[in-house]
Amino acid sequence: MSNTDKARPSRRAALLGDRPGNYAIAKQVRMSAQKVRRVVDMVRGMGVDDALNTLKFAPQAASEPVYKVVASAAANAENTDGLRRNDLYISQAFVDEGMTMRRIRPRAKGSASRILKRSSHITVVVEPRSNDTENKKKEA
Protein backbone atom coordinates (compact mmCIF):
# COMPACT_ATOMS: atom_id res chain seq x y z
CA MET A 1 0.00 0.00 0.00
CA SER A 2 1.46 3.35 -0.98
CA ASN A 3 1.49 6.55 1.03
CA THR A 4 0.42 8.81 -1.83
CA ASP A 5 -2.39 10.33 0.21
CA LYS A 6 0.03 11.38 2.98
CA ALA A 7 2.57 13.44 1.05
CA ARG A 8 5.57 14.65 2.99
CA PRO A 9 5.72 18.46 3.26
CA SER A 10 8.33 20.21 1.18
CA ARG A 11 11.53 21.26 2.90
CA ARG A 12 10.66 24.94 2.45
CA ALA A 13 7.25 24.42 4.07
CA ALA A 14 8.88 22.57 6.97
CA LEU A 15 11.54 25.24 7.56
CA LEU A 16 9.70 28.49 6.77
CA GLY A 17 5.99 27.83 6.33
CA ASP A 18 4.33 30.95 4.85
CA ARG A 19 7.00 33.38 6.06
CA PRO A 20 9.31 35.12 3.58
CA GLY A 21 12.93 34.08 3.57
CA ASN A 22 15.06 31.30 2.21
CA TYR A 23 17.49 28.56 3.22
CA ALA A 24 20.66 26.78 2.15
CA ILE A 25 21.97 23.33 2.96
CA ALA A 26 25.52 21.98 2.69
CA LYS A 27 25.64 18.20 2.76
CA GLN A 28 28.54 15.85 3.47
CA VAL A 29 30.85 18.51 4.92
CA ARG A 30 33.91 16.56 6.06
CA MET A 31 33.92 17.78 9.63
CA SER A 32 32.33 16.35 12.73
CA ALA A 33 28.98 17.82 13.67
CA GLN A 34 30.21 18.64 17.17
CA LYS A 35 32.91 20.98 15.81
CA VAL A 36 30.55 22.67 13.35
CA ARG A 37 27.86 23.20 16.02
CA ARG A 38 30.29 25.34 18.05
CA VAL A 39 30.53 27.77 15.12
CA VAL A 40 26.83 27.67 14.23
CA ASP A 41 25.83 28.45 17.83
CA MET A 42 28.03 31.54 17.64
CA VAL A 43 26.12 33.12 14.70
CA ARG A 44 22.54 31.94 15.27
CA GLY A 45 20.21 34.95 15.57
CA MET A 46 22.73 37.43 14.13
CA GLY A 47 22.18 39.63 11.12
CA VAL A 48 23.60 38.16 7.92
CA ASP A 49 26.28 40.84 7.47
CA ASP A 50 27.39 40.59 11.11
CA ALA A 51 27.48 36.80 10.90
CA LEU A 52 29.60 36.85 7.74
CA ASN A 53 32.08 39.27 9.31
CA THR A 54 32.28 37.13 12.45
CA LEU A 55 32.81 33.95 10.45
CA LYS A 56 35.45 35.52 8.23
CA PHE A 57 37.74 36.13 11.23
CA ALA A 58 36.80 33.15 13.40
CA PRO A 59 39.80 30.88 14.07
CA GLN A 60 37.85 27.60 13.84
CA ALA A 61 38.24 25.54 10.67
CA ALA A 62 34.47 24.97 10.57
CA SER A 63 33.85 28.68 10.03
CA GLU A 64 34.65 28.41 6.29
CA PRO A 65 31.84 25.97 5.34
CA VAL A 66 29.40 27.79 7.65
CA TYR A 67 30.36 31.09 5.97
CA LYS A 68 29.59 29.58 2.56
CA VAL A 69 26.19 28.29 3.67
CA VAL A 70 25.16 31.62 5.24
CA ALA A 71 26.28 33.51 2.11
CA SER A 72 24.37 31.05 -0.09
CA ALA A 73 21.17 31.38 1.97
CA ALA A 74 21.40 35.19 1.75
CA ALA A 75 21.97 35.04 -2.02
CA ASN A 76 19.02 32.66 -2.40
CA ALA A 77 16.78 35.09 -0.51
CA GLU A 78 17.98 38.04 -2.61
CA ASN A 79 17.57 36.32 -5.97
CA THR A 80 14.48 34.19 -5.33
CA ASP A 81 12.36 36.37 -3.06
CA GLY A 82 13.84 39.79 -3.86
CA LEU A 83 14.71 40.51 -0.20
CA ARG A 84 17.40 42.99 0.87
CA ARG A 85 20.52 41.51 2.43
CA ASN A 86 20.69 44.21 5.13
CA ASP A 87 17.26 43.17 6.49
CA LEU A 88 18.05 39.45 6.78
CA TYR A 89 18.99 37.59 9.94
CA ILE A 90 19.71 33.93 10.70
CA SER A 91 16.46 32.65 12.17
CA GLN A 92 17.42 28.98 12.24
CA ALA A 93 20.75 27.21 11.93
CA PHE A 94 21.38 23.61 12.80
CA VAL A 95 23.84 20.82 12.09
CA ASP A 96 22.98 17.14 11.59
CA GLU A 97 25.34 14.20 11.44
CA GLY A 98 26.15 12.92 7.99
CA MET A 99 27.69 9.69 6.80
CA THR A 100 30.58 8.23 8.81
CA MET A 101 33.39 6.63 6.83
CA ARG A 102 35.06 3.81 8.70
CA ARG A 103 38.75 3.17 8.21
CA ILE A 104 41.14 0.69 9.81
CA ARG A 105 44.35 1.52 11.66
CA PRO A 106 46.79 -1.37 12.17
CA ARG A 107 47.71 -1.96 15.80
CA ALA A 108 50.05 -4.24 17.72
CA LYS A 109 49.87 -8.06 17.61
CA GLY A 110 47.89 -8.18 14.37
CA SER A 111 44.87 -6.34 15.71
CA ALA A 112 43.24 -3.23 14.27
CA SER A 113 41.33 -0.25 15.56
CA ARG A 114 38.64 1.70 13.78
CA ILE A 115 39.01 5.31 12.64
CA LEU A 116 35.73 7.19 12.23
CA LYS A 117 35.82 9.96 9.62
CA ARG A 118 32.68 11.91 10.35
CA SER A 119 30.73 14.33 8.17
CA SER A 120 27.84 16.69 8.75
CA HIS A 121 24.95 18.50 7.07
CA ILE A 122 24.66 22.26 7.73
CA THR A 123 21.28 24.00 7.33
CA VAL A 124 20.83 27.78 7.59
CA VAL A 125 17.51 29.65 7.31
CA VAL A 126 17.44 33.42 6.81
CA GLU A 127 14.39 35.65 7.20
CA PRO A 128 13.82 39.40 7.04
CA ARG A 129 13.48 41.17 10.36
CA SER A 130 9.85 42.14 10.84
CA ASN A 131 8.69 45.21 12.74
CA ASP A 132 7.45 42.99 15.57
CA THR A 133 10.89 41.61 16.34
CA GLU A 134 12.47 45.07 16.08
CA ASN A 135 9.94 46.51 18.54
CA LYS A 136 10.64 43.68 21.01
CA LYS A 137 14.40 44.38 20.77
CA LYS A 138 13.90 48.11 21.42
CA GLU A 139 11.73 47.39 24.48
CA ALA A 140 14.26 45.00 26.02
Coordinates of C-alpha atoms in Angstrom, one line a residue:
M1 CA 0.0 0.0 0.0
S2 CA 1.5 3.4 -1.0
N3 CA 1.5 6.6 1.0
T4 CA 0.4 8.8 -1.8
D5 CA -2.4 10.3 0.2
K6 CA 0.0 11.4 3.0
A7 CA 2.6 13.4 1.1
R8 CA 5.6 14.7 3.0
P9 CA 5.7 18.5 3.3
S10 CA 8.3 20.2 1.2
R11 CA 11.5 21.3 2.9
R12 CA 10.7 24.9 2.4
A13 CA 7.3 24.4 4.1
A14 CA 8.9 22.6 7.0
L15 CA 11.5 25.2 7.6
L16 CA 9.7 28.5 6.8
G17 CA 6.0 27.8 6.3
D18 CA 4.3 30.9 4.9
R19 CA 7.0 33.4 6.1
P20 CA 9.3 35.1 3.6
G21 CA 12.9 34.1 3.6
N22 CA 15.1 31.3 2.2
Y23 CA 17.5 28.6 3.2
A24 CA 20.7 26.8 2.1
I25 CA 22.0 23.3 3.0
A26 CA 25.5 22.0 2.7
K27 CA 25.6 18.2 2.8
Q28 CA 28.5 15.9 3.5
V29 CA 30.8 18.5 4.9
R30 CA 33.9 16.6 6.1
M31 CA 33.9 17.8 9.6
S32 CA 32.3 16.4 12.7
A33 CA 29.0 17.8 13.7
Q34 CA 30.2 18.6 17.2
K35 CA 32.9 21.0 15.8
V36 CA 30.5 22.7 13.4
R37 CA 27.9 23.2 16.0
R38 CA 30.3 25.3 18.0
V39 CA 30.5 27.8 15.1
V40 CA 26.8 27.7 14.2
D41 CA 25.8 28.5 17.8
M42 CA 28.0 31.5 17.6
V43 CA 26.1 33.1 14.7
R44 CA 22.5 31.9 15.3
G45 CA 20.2 35.0 15.6
M46 CA 22.7 37.4 14.1
G47 CA 22.2 39.6 11.1
V48 CA 23.6 38.2 7.9
D49 CA 26.3 40.8 7.5
D50 CA 27.4 40.6 11.1
A51 CA 27.5 36.8 10.9
L52 CA 29.6 36.8 7.7
N53 CA 32.1 39.3 9.3
T54 CA 32.3 37.1 12.5
L55 CA 32.8 33.9 10.4
K56 CA 35.5 35.5 8.2
F57 CA 37.7 36.1 11.2
A58 CA 36.8 33.1 13.4
P59 CA 39.8 30.9 14.1
Q60 CA 37.8 27.6 13.8
A61 CA 38.2 25.5 10.7
A62 CA 34.5 25.0 10.6
S63 CA 33.8 28.7 10.0
E64 CA 34.6 28.4 6.3
P65 CA 31.8 26.0 5.3
V66 CA 29.4 27.8 7.6
Y67 CA 30.4 31.1 6.0
K68 CA 29.6 29.6 2.6
V69 CA 26.2 28.3 3.7
V70 CA 25.2 31.6 5.2
A71 CA 26.3 33.5 2.1
S72 CA 24.4 31.0 -0.1
A73 CA 21.2 31.4 2.0
A74 CA 21.4 35.2 1.8
A75 CA 22.0 35.0 -2.0
N76 CA 19.0 32.7 -2.4
A77 CA 16.8 35.1 -0.5
E78 CA 18.0 38.0 -2.6
N79 CA 17.6 36.3 -6.0
T80 CA 14.5 34.2 -5.3
D81 CA 12.4 36.4 -3.1
G82 CA 13.8 39.8 -3.9
L83 CA 14.7 40.5 -0.2
R84 CA 17.4 43.0 0.9
R85 CA 20.5 41.5 2.4
N86 CA 20.7 44.2 5.1
D87 CA 17.3 43.2 6.5
L88 CA 18.0 39.5 6.8
Y89 CA 19.0 37.6 9.9
I90 CA 19.7 33.9 10.7
S91 CA 16.5 32.7 12.2
Q92 CA 17.4 29.0 12.2
A93 CA 20.8 27.2 11.9
F94 CA 21.4 23.6 12.8
V95 CA 23.8 20.8 12.1
D96 CA 23.0 17.1 11.6
E97 CA 25.3 14.2 11.4
G98 CA 26.1 12.9 8.0
M99 CA 27.7 9.7 6.8
T100 CA 30.6 8.2 8.8
M101 CA 33.4 6.6 6.8
R102 CA 35.1 3.8 8.7
R103 CA 38.8 3.2 8.2
I104 CA 41.1 0.7 9.8
R105 CA 44.3 1.5 11.7
P106 CA 46.8 -1.4 12.2
R107 CA 47.7 -2.0 15.8
A108 CA 50.1 -4.2 17.7
K109 CA 49.9 -8.1 17.6
G110 CA 47.9 -8.2 14.4
S111 CA 44.9 -6.3 15.7
A112 CA 43.2 -3.2 14.3
S113 CA 41.3 -0.2 15.6
R114 CA 38.6 1.7 13.8
I115 CA 39.0 5.3 12.6
L116 CA 35.7 7.2 12.2
K117 CA 35.8 10.0 9.6
R118 CA 32.7 11.9 10.4
S119 CA 30.7 14.3 8.2
S120 CA 27.8 16.7 8.8
H121 CA 25.0 18.5 7.1
I122 CA 24.7 22.3 7.7
T123 CA 21.3 24.0 7.3
V124 CA 20.8 27.8 7.6
V125 CA 17.5 29.7 7.3
V126 CA 17.4 33.4 6.8
E127 CA 14.4 35.6 7.2
P128 CA 13.8 39.4 7.0
R129 CA 13.5 41.2 10.4
S130 CA 9.9 42.1 10.8
N131 CA 8.7 45.2 12.7
D132 CA 7.5 43.0 15.6
T133 CA 10.9 41.6 16.3
E134 CA 12.5 45.1 16.1
N135 CA 9.9 46.5 18.5
K136 CA 10.6 43.7 21.0
K137 CA 14.4 44.4 20.8
K138 CA 13.9 48.1 21.4
E139 CA 11.7 47.4 24.5
A140 CA 14.3 45.0 26.0

